[in-house]
PDB file of C-alpha atoms in Angstrom:
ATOM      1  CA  UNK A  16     -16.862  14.923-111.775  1.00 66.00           C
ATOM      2  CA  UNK A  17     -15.325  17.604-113.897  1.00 61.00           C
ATOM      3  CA  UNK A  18     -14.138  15.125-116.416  1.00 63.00           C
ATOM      4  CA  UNK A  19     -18.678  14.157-116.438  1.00 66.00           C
ATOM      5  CA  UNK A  20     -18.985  17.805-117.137  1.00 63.00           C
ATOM      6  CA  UNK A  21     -16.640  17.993-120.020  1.00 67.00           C
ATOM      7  CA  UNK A  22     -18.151  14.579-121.802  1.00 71.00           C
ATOM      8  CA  UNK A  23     -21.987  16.063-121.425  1.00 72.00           C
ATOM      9  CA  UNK A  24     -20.878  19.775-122.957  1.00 62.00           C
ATOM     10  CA  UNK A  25     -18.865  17.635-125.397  1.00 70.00           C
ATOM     11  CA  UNK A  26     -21.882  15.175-127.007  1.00 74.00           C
ATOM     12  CA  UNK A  27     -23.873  19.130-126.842  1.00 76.00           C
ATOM     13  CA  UNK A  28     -21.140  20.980-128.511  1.00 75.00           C
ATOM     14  CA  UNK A  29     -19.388  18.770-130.118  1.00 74.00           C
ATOM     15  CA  UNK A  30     -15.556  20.071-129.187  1.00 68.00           C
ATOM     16  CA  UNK A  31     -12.602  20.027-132.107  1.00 69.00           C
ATOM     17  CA  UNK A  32     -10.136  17.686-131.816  1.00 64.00           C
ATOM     18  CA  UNK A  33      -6.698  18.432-132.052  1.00 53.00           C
ATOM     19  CA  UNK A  34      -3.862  15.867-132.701  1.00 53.00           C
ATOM     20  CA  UNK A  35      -0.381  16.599-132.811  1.00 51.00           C
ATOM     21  CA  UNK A  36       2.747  14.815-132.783  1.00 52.00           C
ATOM     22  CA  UNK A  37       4.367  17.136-130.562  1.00 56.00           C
ATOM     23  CA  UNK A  38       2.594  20.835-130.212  1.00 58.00           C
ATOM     24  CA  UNK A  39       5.351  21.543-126.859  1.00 58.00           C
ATOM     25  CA  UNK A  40       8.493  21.520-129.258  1.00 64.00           C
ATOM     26  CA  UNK A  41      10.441  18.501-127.995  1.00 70.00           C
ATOM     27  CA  UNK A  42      12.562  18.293-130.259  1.00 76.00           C
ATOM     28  CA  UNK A  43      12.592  14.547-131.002  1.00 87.00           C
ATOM     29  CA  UNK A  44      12.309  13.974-134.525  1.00 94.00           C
ATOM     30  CA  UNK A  45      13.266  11.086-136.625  1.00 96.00           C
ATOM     31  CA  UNK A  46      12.823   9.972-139.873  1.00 98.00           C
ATOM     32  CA  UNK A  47      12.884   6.126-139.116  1.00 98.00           C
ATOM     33  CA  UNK A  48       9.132   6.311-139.002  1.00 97.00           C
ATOM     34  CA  UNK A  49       8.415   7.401-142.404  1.00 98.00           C
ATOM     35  CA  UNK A  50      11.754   4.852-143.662  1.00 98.00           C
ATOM     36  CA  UNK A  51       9.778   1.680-142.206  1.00 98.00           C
ATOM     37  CA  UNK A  52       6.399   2.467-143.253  1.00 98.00           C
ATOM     38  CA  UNK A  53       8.059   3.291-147.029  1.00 98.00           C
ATOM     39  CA  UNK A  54       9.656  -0.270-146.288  1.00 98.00           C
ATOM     40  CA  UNK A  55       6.166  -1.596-145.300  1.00 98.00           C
ATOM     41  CA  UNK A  56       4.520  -0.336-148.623  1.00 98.00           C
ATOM     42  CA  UNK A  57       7.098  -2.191-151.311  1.00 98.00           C
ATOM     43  CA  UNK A  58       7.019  -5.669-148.549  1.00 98.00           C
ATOM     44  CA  UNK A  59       2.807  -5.817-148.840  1.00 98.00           C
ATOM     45  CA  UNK A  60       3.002  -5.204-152.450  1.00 98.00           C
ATOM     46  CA  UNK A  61       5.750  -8.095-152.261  1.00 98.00           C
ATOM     47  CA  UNK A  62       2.927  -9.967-150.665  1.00 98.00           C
ATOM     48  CA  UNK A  63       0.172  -9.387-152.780  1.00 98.00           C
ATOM     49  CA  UNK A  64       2.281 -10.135-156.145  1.00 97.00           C
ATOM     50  CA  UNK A  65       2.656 -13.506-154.336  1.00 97.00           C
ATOM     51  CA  UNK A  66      -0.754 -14.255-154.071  1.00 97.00           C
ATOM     52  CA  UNK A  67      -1.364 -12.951-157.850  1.00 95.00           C
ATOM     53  CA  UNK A  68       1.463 -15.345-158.658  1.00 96.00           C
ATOM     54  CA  UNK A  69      -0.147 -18.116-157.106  1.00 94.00           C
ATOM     55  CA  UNK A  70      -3.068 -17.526-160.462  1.00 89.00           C
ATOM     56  CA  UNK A  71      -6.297 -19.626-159.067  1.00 94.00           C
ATOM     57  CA  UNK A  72      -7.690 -18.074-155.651  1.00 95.00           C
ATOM     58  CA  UNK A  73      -9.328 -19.160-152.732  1.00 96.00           C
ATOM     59  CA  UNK A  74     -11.684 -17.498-150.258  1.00 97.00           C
ATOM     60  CA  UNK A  75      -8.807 -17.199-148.306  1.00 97.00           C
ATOM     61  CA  UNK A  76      -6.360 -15.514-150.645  1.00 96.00           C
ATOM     62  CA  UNK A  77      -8.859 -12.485-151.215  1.00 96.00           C
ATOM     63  CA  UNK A  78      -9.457 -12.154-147.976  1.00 97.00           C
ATOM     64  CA  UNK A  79      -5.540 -11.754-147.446  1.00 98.00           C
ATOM     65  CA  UNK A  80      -5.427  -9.429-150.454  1.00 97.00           C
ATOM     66  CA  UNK A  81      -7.847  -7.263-148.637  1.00 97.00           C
ATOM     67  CA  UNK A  82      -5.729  -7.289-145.806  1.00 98.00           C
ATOM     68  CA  UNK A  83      -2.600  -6.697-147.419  1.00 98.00           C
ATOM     69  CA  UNK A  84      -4.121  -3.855-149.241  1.00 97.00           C
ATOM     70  CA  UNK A  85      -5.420  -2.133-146.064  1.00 97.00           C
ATOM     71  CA  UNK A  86      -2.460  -1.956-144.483  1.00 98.00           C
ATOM     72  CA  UNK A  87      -0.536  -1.073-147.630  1.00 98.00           C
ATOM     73  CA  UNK A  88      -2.610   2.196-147.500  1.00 97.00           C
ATOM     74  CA  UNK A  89      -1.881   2.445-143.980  1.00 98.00           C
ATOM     75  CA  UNK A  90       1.522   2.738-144.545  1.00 98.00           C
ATOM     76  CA  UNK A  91       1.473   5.226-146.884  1.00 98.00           C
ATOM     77  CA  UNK A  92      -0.395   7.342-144.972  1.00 98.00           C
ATOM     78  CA  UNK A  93       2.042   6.530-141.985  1.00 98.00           C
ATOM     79  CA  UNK A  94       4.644   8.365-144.479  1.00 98.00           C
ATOM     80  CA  UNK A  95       3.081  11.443-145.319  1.00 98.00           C
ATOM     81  CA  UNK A  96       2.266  11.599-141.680  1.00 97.00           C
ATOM     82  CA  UNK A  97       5.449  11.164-140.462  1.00 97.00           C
ATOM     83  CA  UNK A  98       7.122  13.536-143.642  1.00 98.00           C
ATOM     84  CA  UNK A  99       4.566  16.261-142.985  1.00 97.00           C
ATOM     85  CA  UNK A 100       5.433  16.905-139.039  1.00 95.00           C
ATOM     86  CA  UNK A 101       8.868  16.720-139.718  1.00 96.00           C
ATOM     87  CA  UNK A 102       8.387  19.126-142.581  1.00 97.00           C
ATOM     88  CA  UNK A 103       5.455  21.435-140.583  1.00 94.00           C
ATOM     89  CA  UNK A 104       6.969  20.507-137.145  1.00 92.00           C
ATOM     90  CA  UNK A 105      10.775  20.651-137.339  1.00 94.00           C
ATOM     91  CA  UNK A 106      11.863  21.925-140.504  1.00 95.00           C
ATOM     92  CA  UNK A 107      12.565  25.983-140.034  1.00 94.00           C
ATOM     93  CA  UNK A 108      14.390  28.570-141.582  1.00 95.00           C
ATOM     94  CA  UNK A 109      18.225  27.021-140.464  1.00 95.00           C
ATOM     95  CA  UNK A 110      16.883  23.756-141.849  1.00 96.00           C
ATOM     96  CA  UNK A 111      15.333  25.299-145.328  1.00 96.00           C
ATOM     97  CA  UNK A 112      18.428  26.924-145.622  1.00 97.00           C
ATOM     98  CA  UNK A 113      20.451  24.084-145.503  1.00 97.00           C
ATOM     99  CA  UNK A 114      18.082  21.767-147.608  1.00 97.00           C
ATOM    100  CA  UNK A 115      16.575  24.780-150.420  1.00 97.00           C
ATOM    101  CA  UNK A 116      14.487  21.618-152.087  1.00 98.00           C
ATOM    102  CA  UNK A 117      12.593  20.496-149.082  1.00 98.00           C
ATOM    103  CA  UNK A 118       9.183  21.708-150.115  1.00 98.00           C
ATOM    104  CA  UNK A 119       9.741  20.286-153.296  1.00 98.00           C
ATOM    105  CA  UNK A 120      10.693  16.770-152.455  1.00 98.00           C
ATOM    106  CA  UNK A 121       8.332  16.481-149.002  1.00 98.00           C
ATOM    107  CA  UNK A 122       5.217  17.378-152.388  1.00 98.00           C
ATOM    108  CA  UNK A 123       7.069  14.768-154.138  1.00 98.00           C
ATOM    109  CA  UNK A 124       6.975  12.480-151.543  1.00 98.00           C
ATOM    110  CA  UNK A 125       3.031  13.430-150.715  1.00 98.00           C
ATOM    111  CA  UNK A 126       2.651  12.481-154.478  1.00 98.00           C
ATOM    112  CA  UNK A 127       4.450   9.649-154.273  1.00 98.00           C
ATOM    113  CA  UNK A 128       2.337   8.250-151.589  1.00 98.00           C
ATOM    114  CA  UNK A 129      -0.648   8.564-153.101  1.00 98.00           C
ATOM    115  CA  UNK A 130       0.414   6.622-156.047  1.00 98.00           C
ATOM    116  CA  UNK A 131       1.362   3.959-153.334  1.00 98.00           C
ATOM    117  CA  UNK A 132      -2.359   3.517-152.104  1.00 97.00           C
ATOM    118  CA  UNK A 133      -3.699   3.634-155.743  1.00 96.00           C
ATOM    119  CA  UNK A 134      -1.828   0.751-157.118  1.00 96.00           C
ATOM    120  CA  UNK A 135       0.449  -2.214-156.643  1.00 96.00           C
ATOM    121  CA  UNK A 136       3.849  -1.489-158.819  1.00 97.00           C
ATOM    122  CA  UNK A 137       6.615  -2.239-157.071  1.00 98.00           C
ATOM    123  CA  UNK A 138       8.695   0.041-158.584  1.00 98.00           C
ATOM    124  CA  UNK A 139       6.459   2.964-157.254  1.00 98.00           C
ATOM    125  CA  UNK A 140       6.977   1.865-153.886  1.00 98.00           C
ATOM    126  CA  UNK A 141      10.718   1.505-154.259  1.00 98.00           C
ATOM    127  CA  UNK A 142      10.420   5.392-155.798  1.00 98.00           C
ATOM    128  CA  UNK A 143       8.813   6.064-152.497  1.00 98.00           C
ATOM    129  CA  UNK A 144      11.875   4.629-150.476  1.00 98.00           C
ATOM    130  CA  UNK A 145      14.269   6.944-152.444  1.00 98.00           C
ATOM    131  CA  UNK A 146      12.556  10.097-152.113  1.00 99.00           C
ATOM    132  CA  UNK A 147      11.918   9.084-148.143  1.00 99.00           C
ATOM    133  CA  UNK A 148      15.913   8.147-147.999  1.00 98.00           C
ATOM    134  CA  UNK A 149      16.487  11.634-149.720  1.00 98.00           C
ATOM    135  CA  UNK A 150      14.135  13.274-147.429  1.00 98.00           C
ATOM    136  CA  UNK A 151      15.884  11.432-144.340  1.00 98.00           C
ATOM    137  CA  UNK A 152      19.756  12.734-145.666  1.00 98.00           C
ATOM    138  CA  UNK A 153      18.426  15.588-146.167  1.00 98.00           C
ATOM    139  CA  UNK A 154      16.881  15.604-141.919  1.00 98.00           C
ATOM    140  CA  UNK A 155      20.523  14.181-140.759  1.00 98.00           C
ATOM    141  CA  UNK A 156      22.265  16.796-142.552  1.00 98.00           C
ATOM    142  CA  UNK A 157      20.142  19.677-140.573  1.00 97.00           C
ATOM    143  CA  UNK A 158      21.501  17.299-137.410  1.00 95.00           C
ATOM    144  CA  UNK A 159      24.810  17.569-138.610  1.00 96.00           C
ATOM    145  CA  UNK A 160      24.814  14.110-138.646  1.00 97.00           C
ATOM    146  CA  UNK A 161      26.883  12.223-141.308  1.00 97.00           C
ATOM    147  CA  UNK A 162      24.788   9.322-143.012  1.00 98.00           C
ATOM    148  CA  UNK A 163      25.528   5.998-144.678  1.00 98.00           C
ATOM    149  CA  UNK A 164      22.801   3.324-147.156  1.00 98.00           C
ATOM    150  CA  UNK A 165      23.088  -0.060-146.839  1.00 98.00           C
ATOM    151  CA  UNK A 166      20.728  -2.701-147.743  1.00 98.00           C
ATOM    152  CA  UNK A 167      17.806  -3.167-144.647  1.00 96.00           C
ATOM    153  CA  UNK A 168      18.171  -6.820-142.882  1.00 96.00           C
ATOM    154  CA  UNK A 169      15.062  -7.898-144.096  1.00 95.00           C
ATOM    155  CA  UNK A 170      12.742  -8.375-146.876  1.00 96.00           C
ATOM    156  CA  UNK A 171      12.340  -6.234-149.280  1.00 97.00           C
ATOM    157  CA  UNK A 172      16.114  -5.545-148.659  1.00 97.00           C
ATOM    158  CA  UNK A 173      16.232  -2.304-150.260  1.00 98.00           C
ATOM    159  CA  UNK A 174      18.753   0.327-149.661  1.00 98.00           C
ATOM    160  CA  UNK A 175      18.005   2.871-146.441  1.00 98.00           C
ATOM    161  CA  UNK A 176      20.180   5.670-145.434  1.00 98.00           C
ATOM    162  CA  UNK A 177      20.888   5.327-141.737  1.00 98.00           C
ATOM    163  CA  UNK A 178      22.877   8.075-139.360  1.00 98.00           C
ATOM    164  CA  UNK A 179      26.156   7.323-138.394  1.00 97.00           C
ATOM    165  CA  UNK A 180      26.213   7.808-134.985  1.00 91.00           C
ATOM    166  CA  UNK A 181      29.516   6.585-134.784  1.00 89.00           C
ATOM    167  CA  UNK A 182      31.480   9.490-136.153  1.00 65.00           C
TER     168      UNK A 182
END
C-alpha cells in the first residue's frame, strides 16, 4: 500500500532520482570496469573498420555499423562512469597525495572518451587504454598493490596493467 502511495505522489511531484555506485562507502573499487569497456571501444572500432574494409555494403552491414557504433558509445561512457566514481567516490586526500596528477589524467581520460564516441581511429581508442592503464597503476598503487601489463587474451590484444595479487 505504501509503496501505491509513493508511485501516485511520485507521477504528482515528480521525485529526483539519485544513482550511485556506492553512496554507503563500501569500499569496493576496481578499475577492471573502466579497463574492459576501454578494451570494448578499440574491439568495435576493430569491427567497424572490417565492415569499411569489406567496400560495397548491404542492408545488413549498416545495420551492424549502427550497432557497433551504439555500443562503441556505450563503452565510452561505461569509462568515464567507472573513472569518475573512482575519482569522486574513492580517491581522497591519502590517495591525491600519493597520485598528485589524478585530476589531470581522470580530465584527460574524460577527454579522451569523448573523442572515442566522436570518431572511429583506432589509435584514439588505444590512447584511451593507456591513460585508463595509467589511471588503474595509479588506483593499485593507493592499494599498495604492485602491478604488472601484459597483452589481454583476446582481441584487440592490447597491453592492460593487471594487480599482482601474488606478491
Amino acid at each position: 500500500m505504501m509503496h501505491s502511495v509513493i508511485k501516485i505522489l511520485d507521477k504528482v511531484i515528480h521525485f529526483k532520482t539519485a544513482q550511485a555506485h556506492c553512496d554507503i562507502p563500501c569500499k569496493i573499487y576496481d578499475p577492471a570496469t573502466a579497463q574492459l569497456a576501454a578494451l570494448t571501444c578499440v574491439r568495435l572500432m576493430d569491427l567497424i573498420k572490417e565492415i569499411e574494409d569489406k567496400g560495397a555494403l548491404s542492408v545488413a552491414d549498416y545495420a551492424q555499423v549502427s550497432r557497433l557504433v551504439g555500443e562503441k558509445e556505450s563503452a565510452s561512457t561505461e569509462v568515464k562512469d567507472a573513472i569518475g566514481i573512482i575519482w569522486g567516490d574513492y580517491f581522497k586526500a591519502p590517495q591525491f597525495e600519493l597520485v598528485s596528477n589524478a585530476h589531470n589524467l581522470t580530465h584527460n581520460i574524460m577527454l579522451q572518451a569523448s573523442k572515442c564516441k566522436q570518431g572511429i581511429d583506432r589509435a584514439e581508442g588505444e590512447k584511451l587504454v593507456d591513460l585508463v592503464n595509467d589511471f588503474a597503476e595509479a588506483f593499485w598503487l593507493t592499494k599498495e598493490v604492485l602491478t604488472y601489463r601484459a597483452s589481454c587474451p583476446y582481441p584487440p590484444m592490447l597491453k592492460m596493467v593487471y594487480p599482482d595479487l601474488k606478491g
